[in-house]
PDB file of C-alpha atoms in Angstrom:
ATOM      1  CA  MET A1017      26.890 -76.299-141.282  1.00  0.00           C
ATOM      2  CA  THR A1018      26.827 -76.240-138.046  1.00  0.00           C
ATOM      3  CA  PRO A1019      27.897 -79.282-135.709  1.00  0.00           C
ATOM      4  CA  THR A1020      24.363 -80.588-134.785  1.00  0.00           C
ATOM      5  CA  GLU A1021      22.812 -79.897-138.192  1.00  0.00           C
ATOM      6  CA  PRO A1022      24.054 -83.607-139.359  1.00  0.00           C
ATOM      7  CA  LEU A1023      22.941 -85.061-136.342  1.00  0.00           C
ATOM      8  CA  ALA A1024      19.176 -83.290-136.860  1.00  0.00           C
ATOM      9  CA  ARG A1025      19.064 -84.864-140.397  1.00  0.00           C
ATOM     10  CA  ALA A1026      19.947 -88.101-139.097  1.00  0.00           C
ATOM     11  CA  SER A1027      17.559 -87.818-136.491  1.00  0.00           C
ATOM     12  CA  ALA A1028      14.258 -87.139-139.226  1.00  0.00           C
ATOM     13  CA  ALA A1029      15.754 -89.893-141.537  1.00  0.00           C
ATOM     14  CA  GLN A1030      15.378 -92.552-138.709  1.00  0.00           C
ATOM     15  CA  GLN A1031      11.790 -91.078-137.283  1.00  0.00           C
ATOM     16  CA  ALA A1032      11.239 -90.998-140.842  1.00  0.00           C
ATOM     17  CA  ALA A1033      12.225 -94.520-141.199  1.00  0.00           C
ATOM     18  CA  VAL A1034      10.272 -96.017-138.457  1.00  0.00           C
ATOM     19  CA  ARG A1035       6.936 -94.184-139.013  1.00  0.00           C
ATOM     20  CA  PRO A1036       4.561 -96.876-139.133  1.00  0.00           C
ATOM     21  CA  PRO A1037       2.627 -97.393-142.802  1.00  0.00           C
ATOM     22  CA  LEU A1038      -0.498 -95.620-143.523  1.00  0.00           C
ATOM     23  CA  PRO A1039      -3.659 -97.182-142.747  1.00  0.00           C
ATOM     24  CA  VAL A1040      -5.802 -97.746-145.496  1.00  0.00           C
ATOM     25  CA  LYS A1041      -9.155 -99.656-145.395  1.00  0.00           C
ATOM     26  CA  LEU A1042     -10.857-101.288-148.569  1.00  0.00           C
ATOM     27  CA  VAL A1043     -13.789-103.217-148.398  1.00  0.00           C
ATOM     28  CA  ILE A1044     -14.279-107.004-149.919  1.00  0.00           C
ATOM     29  CA  ALA A1045     -18.067-107.611-151.246  1.00  0.00           C
ATOM     30  CA  GLY A1046     -20.222-109.660-152.814  1.00  0.00           C
ATOM     31  CA  GLY A1047     -22.948-112.076-153.098  1.00  0.00           C
ATOM     32  CA  PHE A1048     -23.484-115.481-151.203  1.00  0.00           C
ATOM     33  CA  GLY A1049     -20.397-117.868-151.492  1.00  0.00           C
ATOM     34  CA  VAL A1050     -18.319-115.838-153.687  1.00  0.00           C
ATOM     35  CA  GLY A1051     -15.617-116.106-152.433  1.00  0.00           C
ATOM     36  CA  LYS A1052     -14.555-113.024-149.842  1.00  0.00           C
ATOM     37  CA  THR A1053     -13.965-115.237-146.815  1.00  0.00           C
ATOM     38  CA  THR A1054     -11.244-117.396-148.822  1.00  0.00           C
ATOM     39  CA  ALA A1055     -10.032-113.889-150.527  1.00  0.00           C
ATOM     40  CA  VAL A1056      -9.353-112.425-147.215  1.00  0.00           C
ATOM     41  CA  GLY A1057      -7.451-115.368-145.492  1.00  0.00           C
ATOM     42  CA  SER A1058      -5.574-115.620-148.753  1.00  0.00           C
ATOM     43  CA  ILE A1059      -3.770-112.247-148.261  1.00  0.00           C
ATOM     44  CA  SER A1060      -3.986-111.287-144.495  1.00  0.00           C
ATOM     45  CA  GLU A1061      -0.405-111.439-143.003  1.00  0.00           C
ATOM     46  CA  ILE A1062      -2.445-111.961-139.767  1.00  0.00           C
ATOM     47  CA  GLU A1063      -4.962-114.454-138.801  1.00  0.00           C
ATOM     48  CA  PRO A1064      -8.064-113.297-140.070  1.00  0.00           C
ATOM     49  CA  LEU A1065     -11.029-112.669-137.676  1.00  0.00           C
ATOM     50  CA  THR A1066     -14.097-114.389-139.703  1.00  0.00           C
ATOM     51  CA  THR A1067     -17.502-114.165-138.165  1.00  0.00           C
ATOM     52  CA  GLU A1068     -18.973-117.876-139.709  1.00  0.00           C
ATOM     53  CA  ALA A1069     -21.702-119.810-138.482  1.00  0.00           C
ATOM     54  CA  ALA A1070     -22.900-123.092-139.691  1.00  0.00           C
ATOM     55  CA  ILE A1071     -25.399-123.378-142.751  1.00  0.00           C
ATOM     56  CA  THR A1072     -28.886-124.163-140.736  1.00  0.00           C
ATOM     57  CA  GLU A1073     -31.615-126.307-142.355  1.00  0.00           C
ATOM     58  CA  VAL A1074     -33.702-122.822-142.573  1.00  0.00           C
ATOM     59  CA  ALA A1075     -30.656-121.030-144.236  1.00  0.00           C
ATOM     60  CA  ALA A1076     -30.494-123.522-146.730  1.00  0.00           C
ATOM     61  CA  GLY A1077     -33.627-123.069-147.603  1.00  0.00           C
ATOM     62  CA  VAL A1078     -33.133-119.486-148.175  1.00  0.00           C
ATOM     63  CA  ASP A1079     -29.858-119.129-149.582  1.00  0.00           C
ATOM     64  CA  ASP A1080     -29.213-120.983-153.034  1.00  0.00           C
ATOM     65  CA  LEU A1081     -26.776-123.693-152.595  1.00  0.00           C
ATOM     66  CA  SER A1082     -26.729-125.109-155.893  1.00  0.00           C
ATOM     67  CA  HIS A1083     -23.427-123.578-156.818  1.00  0.00           C
ATOM     68  CA  THR A1084     -21.877-124.379-153.364  1.00  0.00           C
ATOM     69  CA  PRO A1085     -22.679-127.611-152.633  1.00  0.00           C
ATOM     70  CA  THR A1086     -19.635-128.410-150.099  1.00  0.00           C
ATOM     71  CA  LYS A1087     -20.272-124.866-148.385  1.00  0.00           C
ATOM     72  CA  THR A1088     -21.166-125.414-144.896  1.00  0.00           C
ATOM     73  CA  THR A1089     -20.786-121.905-143.427  1.00  0.00           C
ATOM     74  CA  THR A1090     -21.601-118.502-144.056  1.00  0.00           C
ATOM     75  CA  THR A1091     -20.505-114.915-142.596  1.00  0.00           C
ATOM     76  CA  VAL A1092     -22.835-113.457-140.628  1.00  0.00           C
ATOM     77  CA  ALA A1093     -20.872-110.207-139.544  1.00  0.00           C
ATOM     78  CA  MET A1094     -17.673-109.325-141.807  1.00  0.00           C
ATOM     79  CA  ASP A1095     -14.609-110.897-141.933  1.00  0.00           C
ATOM     80  CA  PHE A1096     -11.135-108.597-141.296  1.00  0.00           C
ATOM     81  CA  GLY A1097      -7.622-108.752-142.479  1.00  0.00           C
ATOM     82  CA  CYS A1098      -4.770-106.950-143.421  1.00  0.00           C
ATOM     83  CA  ILE A1099      -1.658-106.664-145.477  1.00  0.00           C
ATOM     84  CA  THR A1100       1.101-104.518-145.424  1.00  0.00           C
ATOM     85  CA  ILE A1101       2.190-103.438-149.326  1.00  0.00           C
ATOM     86  CA  ASP A1102       4.999-101.509-148.819  1.00  0.00           C
ATOM     87  CA  PRO A1103       6.643 -99.724-145.513  1.00  0.00           C
ATOM     88  CA  THR A1104       4.620 -96.566-146.616  1.00  0.00           C
ATOM     89  CA  LEU A1105       1.026 -98.391-146.705  1.00  0.00           C
ATOM     90  CA  LYS A1106      -1.254-100.981-144.745  1.00  0.00           C
ATOM     91  CA  LEU A1107      -4.919-102.447-146.028  1.00  0.00           C
ATOM     92  CA  TYR A1108      -7.354-103.110-143.470  1.00  0.00           C
ATOM     93  CA  LEU A1109      -9.887-105.475-145.434  1.00  0.00           C
ATOM     94  CA  PHE A1110     -13.391-105.762-144.243  1.00  0.00           C
ATOM     95  CA  GLY A1111     -15.636-108.694-145.897  1.00  0.00           C
ATOM     96  CA  THR A1112     -19.141-107.915-145.882  1.00  0.00           C
ATOM     97  CA  PRO A1113     -21.735-110.442-145.559  1.00  0.00           C
ATOM     98  CA  GLY A1114     -23.359-111.918-149.025  1.00  0.00           C
ATOM     99  CA  GLN A1115     -26.876-112.075-147.989  1.00  0.00           C
ATOM    100  CA  GLU A1116     -29.157-109.031-148.795  1.00  0.00           C
ATOM    101  CA  ARG A1117     -30.662-110.011-145.095  1.00  0.00           C
ATOM    102  CA  PHE A1118     -27.687-108.889-143.527  1.00  0.00           C
ATOM    103  CA  GLY A1119     -27.506-105.339-145.619  1.00  0.00           C
ATOM    104  CA  PHE A1120     -28.139-103.525-143.140  1.00  0.00           C
ATOM    105  CA  MET A1121     -24.766-103.898-141.696  1.00  0.00           C
ATOM    106  CA  TRP A1122     -22.955-102.526-144.868  1.00  0.00           C
ATOM    107  CA  ASP A1123     -23.071 -98.350-143.585  1.00  0.00           C
ATOM    108  CA  ASP A1124     -20.890 -99.676-140.887  1.00  0.00           C
ATOM    109  CA  ILE A1125     -18.637-102.020-142.439  1.00  0.00           C
ATOM    110  CA  VAL A1126     -17.873 -99.259-145.229  1.00  0.00           C
ATOM    111  CA  GLU A1127     -17.373 -96.731-143.153  1.00  0.00           C
ATOM    112  CA  GLY A1128     -14.239 -95.072-144.064  1.00  0.00           C
ATOM    113  CA  ALA A1129     -13.132 -97.230-146.980  1.00  0.00           C
ATOM    114  CA  ILE A1130     -11.577 -95.358-150.119  1.00  0.00           C
ATOM    115  CA  GLY A1131     -12.653 -98.382-152.071  1.00  0.00           C
ATOM    116  CA  GLY A1132     -14.270-101.605-153.061  1.00  0.00           C
ATOM    117  CA  LEU A1133     -13.969-104.908-154.732  1.00  0.00           C
ATOM    118  CA  VAL A1134     -16.957-107.005-155.730  1.00  0.00           C
ATOM    119  CA  ILE A1135     -16.110-110.594-156.096  1.00  0.00           C
ATOM    120  CA  VAL A1136     -18.641-112.257-159.028  1.00  0.00           C
ATOM    121  CA  ASP A1137     -19.327-115.630-159.509  1.00  0.00           C
ATOM    122  CA  THR A1138     -20.388-115.539-163.071  1.00  0.00           C
ATOM    123  CA  ARG A1139     -22.506-118.621-162.688  1.00  0.00           C
ATOM    124  CA  ARG A1140     -24.928-115.983-161.046  1.00  0.00           C
ATOM    125  CA  LEU A1141     -24.041-112.929-161.990  1.00  0.00           C
ATOM    126  CA  ASP A1142     -27.651-111.588-160.212  1.00  0.00           C
ATOM    127  CA  ASP A1143     -26.091-112.344-156.606  1.00  0.00           C
ATOM    128  CA  CYS A1144     -24.111-109.097-157.131  1.00  0.00           C
ATOM    129  CA  TYR A1145     -26.162-106.582-158.110  1.00  0.00           C
ATOM    130  CA  ALA A1146     -26.924-105.278-154.994  1.00  0.00           C
ATOM    131  CA  ALA A1147     -23.155-104.928-153.950  1.00  0.00           C
ATOM    132  CA  VAL A1148     -22.496-103.142-157.348  1.00  0.00           C
ATOM    133  CA  ASP A1149     -25.419-100.710-156.928  1.00  0.00           C
ATOM    134  CA  TYR A1150     -24.075 -99.841-153.505  1.00  0.00           C
ATOM    135  CA  PHE A1151     -21.020 -98.971-154.356  1.00  0.00           C
ATOM    136  CA  GLU A1152     -22.559 -96.796-157.089  1.00  0.00           C
ATOM    137  CA  HIS A1153     -24.981 -95.159-154.788  1.00  0.00           C
ATOM    138  CA  LYS A1154     -22.250 -94.124-152.349  1.00  0.00           C
ATOM    139  CA  GLN A1155     -20.071 -93.244-155.435  1.00  0.00           C
ATOM    140  CA  ILE A1156     -17.046 -94.684-153.695  1.00  0.00           C
ATOM    141  CA  PRO A1157     -14.464 -96.800-155.848  1.00  0.00           C
ATOM    142  CA  PHE A1158     -14.514 -99.994-156.325  1.00  0.00           C
ATOM    143  CA  ALA A1159     -13.430-102.970-159.089  1.00  0.00           C
ATOM    144  CA  VAL A1160     -14.719-105.911-160.051  1.00  0.00           C
ATOM    145  CA  ALA A1161     -13.128-109.115-159.776  1.00  0.00           C
ATOM    146  CA  VAL A1162     -14.306-112.460-161.679  1.00  0.00           C
ATOM    147  CA  ASN A1163     -13.625-115.707-159.518  1.00  0.00           C
ATOM    148  CA  ALA A1164     -12.271-118.512-161.305  1.00  0.00           C
ATOM    149  CA  PHE A1165     -13.836-121.487-159.803  1.00  0.00           C
ATOM    150  CA  ASP A1166     -12.171-124.643-161.020  1.00  0.00           C
ATOM    151  CA  GLY A1167     -10.632-122.148-163.294  1.00  0.00           C
ATOM    152  CA  ARG A1168     -12.871-120.697-165.638  1.00  0.00           C
ATOM    153  CA  THR A1169     -15.212-118.575-165.663  1.00  0.00           C
ATOM    154  CA  ALA A1170     -18.918-118.949-167.786  1.00  0.00           C
ATOM    155  CA  HIS A1171     -18.809-115.880-169.388  1.00  0.00           C
ATOM    156  CA  THR A1172     -16.418-113.053-170.453  1.00  0.00           C
ATOM    157  CA  LEU A1173     -15.515-110.094-168.997  1.00  0.00           C
ATOM    158  CA  ASP A1174     -17.040-107.934-172.032  1.00  0.00           C
ATOM    159  CA  GLU A1175     -20.144-110.092-171.199  1.00  0.00           C
ATOM    160  CA  VAL A1176     -20.020-109.495-167.473  1.00  0.00           C
ATOM    161  CA  ARG A1177     -19.529-105.585-167.839  1.00  0.00           C
ATOM    162  CA  TRP A1178     -22.721-105.435-170.213  1.00  0.00           C
ATOM    163  CA  ALA A1179     -24.831-107.727-167.366  1.00  0.00           C
ATOM    164  CA  LEU A1180     -23.539-105.303-164.684  1.00  0.00           C
ATOM    165  CA  ASP A1181     -24.301-102.532-166.573  1.00  0.00           C
ATOM    166  CA  VAL A1182     -21.080-100.655-164.974  1.00  0.00           C
ATOM    167  CA  SER A1183     -18.885 -97.834-167.034  1.00  0.00           C
ATOM    168  CA  GLU A1184     -16.056 -98.576-168.792  1.00  0.00           C
ATOM    169  CA  GLY A1185     -14.482 -96.700-165.763  1.00  0.00           C
ATOM    170  CA  VAL A1186     -14.990 -99.390-163.600  1.00  0.00           C
ATOM    171  CA  PRO A1187     -11.726-101.925-163.808  1.00  0.00           C
ATOM    172  CA  LEU A1188     -13.232-105.715-164.664  1.00  0.00           C
ATOM    173  CA  LEU A1189     -10.664-108.506-164.175  1.00  0.00           C
ATOM    174  CA  VAL A1190     -10.364-112.294-163.540  1.00  0.00           C
ATOM    175  CA  PHE A1191      -8.930-113.229-160.399  1.00  0.00           C
ATOM    176  CA  ASP A1192      -8.635-116.467-158.155  1.00  0.00           C
ATOM    177  CA  ALA A1193      -9.830-115.799-154.354  1.00  0.00           C
ATOM    178  CA  ARG A1194      -7.326-118.820-153.243  1.00  0.00           C
ATOM    179  CA  GLU A1195      -4.175-117.390-155.037  1.00  0.00           C
ATOM    180  CA  ARG A1196      -2.289-114.856-152.470  1.00  0.00           C
ATOM    181  CA  GLY A1197      -0.717-113.254-155.770  1.00  0.00           C
ATOM    182  CA  SER A1198      -3.914-112.938-157.197  1.00  0.00           C
ATOM    183  CA  VAL A1199      -6.090-111.166-154.719  1.00  0.00           C
ATOM    184  CA  ARG A1200      -2.734-108.889-154.092  1.00  0.00           C
ATOM    185  CA  ASP A1201      -3.179-107.528-157.545  1.00  0.00           C
ATOM    186  CA  ALA A1202      -6.949-107.323-157.414  1.00  0.00           C
ATOM    187  CA  LEU A1203      -6.566-105.276-154.293  1.00  0.00           C
ATOM    188  CA  LEU A1204      -3.560-103.008-156.381  1.00  0.00           C
ATOM    189  CA  VAL A1205      -6.352-102.323-158.962  1.00  0.00           C
ATOM    190  CA  VAL A1206      -8.449-100.820-156.113  1.00  0.00           C
ATOM    191  CA  LEU A1207      -6.175 -98.932-155.140  1.00  0.00           C
ATOM    192  CA  GLU A1208      -4.995 -97.322-158.279  1.00  0.00           C
ATOM    193  CA  GLN A1209      -8.749 -96.763-159.117  1.00  0.00           C
ATOM    194  CA  ALA A1210      -9.521 -94.713-155.735  1.00  0.00           C
ATOM    195  CA  LEU A1211      -5.822 -92.547-156.157  1.00  0.00           C
ATOM    196  CA  ALA A1212      -7.287 -91.649-159.794  1.00  0.00           C
ATOM    197  CA  ARG A1213     -10.341 -90.833-158.554  1.00  0.00           C
ATOM    198  CA  SER A1214      -8.923 -88.643-155.919  1.00  0.00           C
ATOM    199  CA  GLY A1215      -6.356 -87.135-158.014  1.00  0.00           C
ATOM    200  CA  GLY A1216      -3.483 -88.597-156.159  1.00  0.00           C
TER     201      GLY A1216
END
């Protein structure tokens, strides 16, 4: 061993230690008022970027507020946040708008994402069909997360799987969009799904 070899090894180790975490893009999707903005806000280590606008009388006539009567704003472009999973991995989270009239933005928002989390409100499953269809059509790995509003769901996971007609290979779970740990666990399921798809 030459006198410079230990120094070279130490320098290589230091460079590895300060290497920035790998950036990974995930998309959080679902229908209007299912908890996408809440989920991003619960987990993000930075102040989340939101594009919330007040629900006008015209919008209220278009969007179903019967299950979200206290909702006064809605996402009109996207939500953004990030979370460092460990020193090697950082997730960048992009939340889509829930209304179909904003669907033209989806291709831009989803570009480069390795996976998606589709949030479902079991009281109105039909609101998430578009998101499920989108990820299936684009062949992007995804998981379905049933948001437990008031700590309960209207249907079992087996019933949700049947209603959405998603394959057994798509993970289904119950989570709480308000709880940081619950959102983290759901995102880790998406990561595992993406890794399994890539053969990693």
